[in-house]
Amino acid sequence: MFPDLFTATQTYWRKLDQIEADYQQGKLSIQEVDQQVKTLMNELGAQRRAAFSSVWQGSRRWINQNQEWLLGLVSVVIAIYLWLMWLPTLAS
């Protein structure tokens, strides 16, 4: 299942806002703020890595499933490109 990066980012900002509010009210020291922010950044980083991995694996799976079709398409594109590059030399 694809990780919900949008929700994870919203949660990150909500928690970050709460940490800021707690710091401004004197409930947290600057060291505690640093530690909690570091923890939040690690959690969001893990979610981002999971999302990237999911996209990467999905792309690889799609390419493997459609490999023949993609090779055919690339062959046709190269043939058309070469034909268009060769055509002006015939006209002169």
Coordinates of C-alpha atoms in Angstrom, one line a residue:
M1 CA 0.0 0.0 0.0
F2 CA 1.2 3.5 -0.9
P3 CA 2.2 5.6 2.2
D4 CA 0.1 8.7 2.7
L5 CA 2.8 11.3 2.6
F6 CA 0.3 14.2 2.6
T7 CA -1.2 13.1 5.9
A8 CA 2.2 12.4 7.3
T9 CA 3.3 15.9 6.5
Q10 CA 0.2 17.4 8.0
T11 CA 0.8 15.4 11.2
Y12 CA 4.4 16.6 11.2
W13 CA 3.4 20.3 11.0
R14 CA 0.6 19.8 13.6
K15 CA 3.1 18.2 16.1
L16 CA 5.7 20.9 15.3
D17 CA 3.2 23.6 16.0
Q18 CA 2.4 21.9 19.3
I19 CA 6.1 21.8 20.3
E20 CA 6.4 25.5 19.5
A21 CA 3.4 26.3 21.6
D22 CA 4.7 24.2 24.5
Y23 CA 8.1 26.0 24.2
Q24 CA 6.6 29.4 24.2
Q25 CA 4.5 28.6 27.3
G26 CA 7.7 27.4 29.0
K27 CA 6.7 23.7 29.2
L28 CA 9.7 22.6 27.2
S29 CA 13.4 23.6 27.3
I30 CA 15.3 24.3 24.1
Q31 CA 17.1 20.9 24.5
E32 CA 13.8 19.1 24.7
V33 CA 12.5 21.0 21.6
D34 CA 15.6 20.0 19.7
Q35 CA 15.2 16.4 20.6
Q36 CA 11.5 16.3 19.8
V37 CA 12.0 18.1 16.4
K38 CA 14.8 15.6 15.6
T39 CA 12.4 12.7 16.4
L40 CA 9.7 14.3 14.2
M41 CA 12.1 14.8 11.3
N42 CA 13.2 11.2 11.5
E43 CA 9.6 10.0 11.5
L44 CA 8.8 12.2 8.4
G45 CA 12.0 11.0 6.7
A46 CA 11.0 7.4 7.2
Q47 CA 7.6 8.2 5.6
R48 CA 9.3 9.9 2.7
R49 CA 11.7 7.0 2.1
A50 CA 8.7 4.6 2.2
A51 CA 6.8 6.7 -0.3
F52 CA 9.9 6.9 -2.6
S53 CA 10.5 3.2 -2.3
S54 CA 6.8 2.5 -3.2
V55 CA 7.0 4.7 -6.3
W56 CA 10.3 3.2 -7.3
Q57 CA 9.1 -0.4 -6.9
G58 CA 5.8 0.4 -8.7
S59 CA 7.7 2.0 -11.6
R60 CA 10.1 -1.0 -11.9
R61 CA 7.1 -3.4 -11.8
W62 CA 5.3 -1.5 -14.5
I63 CA 8.4 -1.3 -16.7
N64 CA 9.0 -5.1 -16.3
Q65 CA 5.4 -5.8 -17.2
N66 CA 5.4 -3.6 -20.3
Q67 CA 9.0 -4.2 -21.4
E68 CA 8.1 -5.5 -24.9
W69 CA 5.7 -2.6 -25.5
L70 CA 8.2 0.0 -24.4
L71 CA 11.0 -1.5 -26.5
G72 CA 8.7 -1.4 -29.5
L73 CA 7.8 2.2 -28.8
V74 CA 11.4 3.2 -28.4
S75 CA 12.3 1.4 -31.7
V76 CA 9.6 3.3 -33.6
V77 CA 10.6 6.7 -32.1
I78 CA 14.3 6.1 -33.1
A79 CA 13.2 5.0 -36.6
I80 CA 11.1 8.1 -37.0
Y81 CA 13.9 10.3 -35.7
L82 CA 16.5 8.8 -38.0
W83 CA 14.1 9.1 -41.0
L84 CA 13.5 12.8 -40.2
M85 CA 17.2 13.4 -39.9
W86 CA 18.0 11.5 -43.1
L87 CA 15.1 13.0 -45.2
P88 CA 16.6 16.5 -45.6
T89 CA 19.8 15.0 -47.0
L90 CA 17.8 13.3 -49.7
A91 CA 16.2 16.6 -50.8
S92 CA 19.5 18.3 -51.4

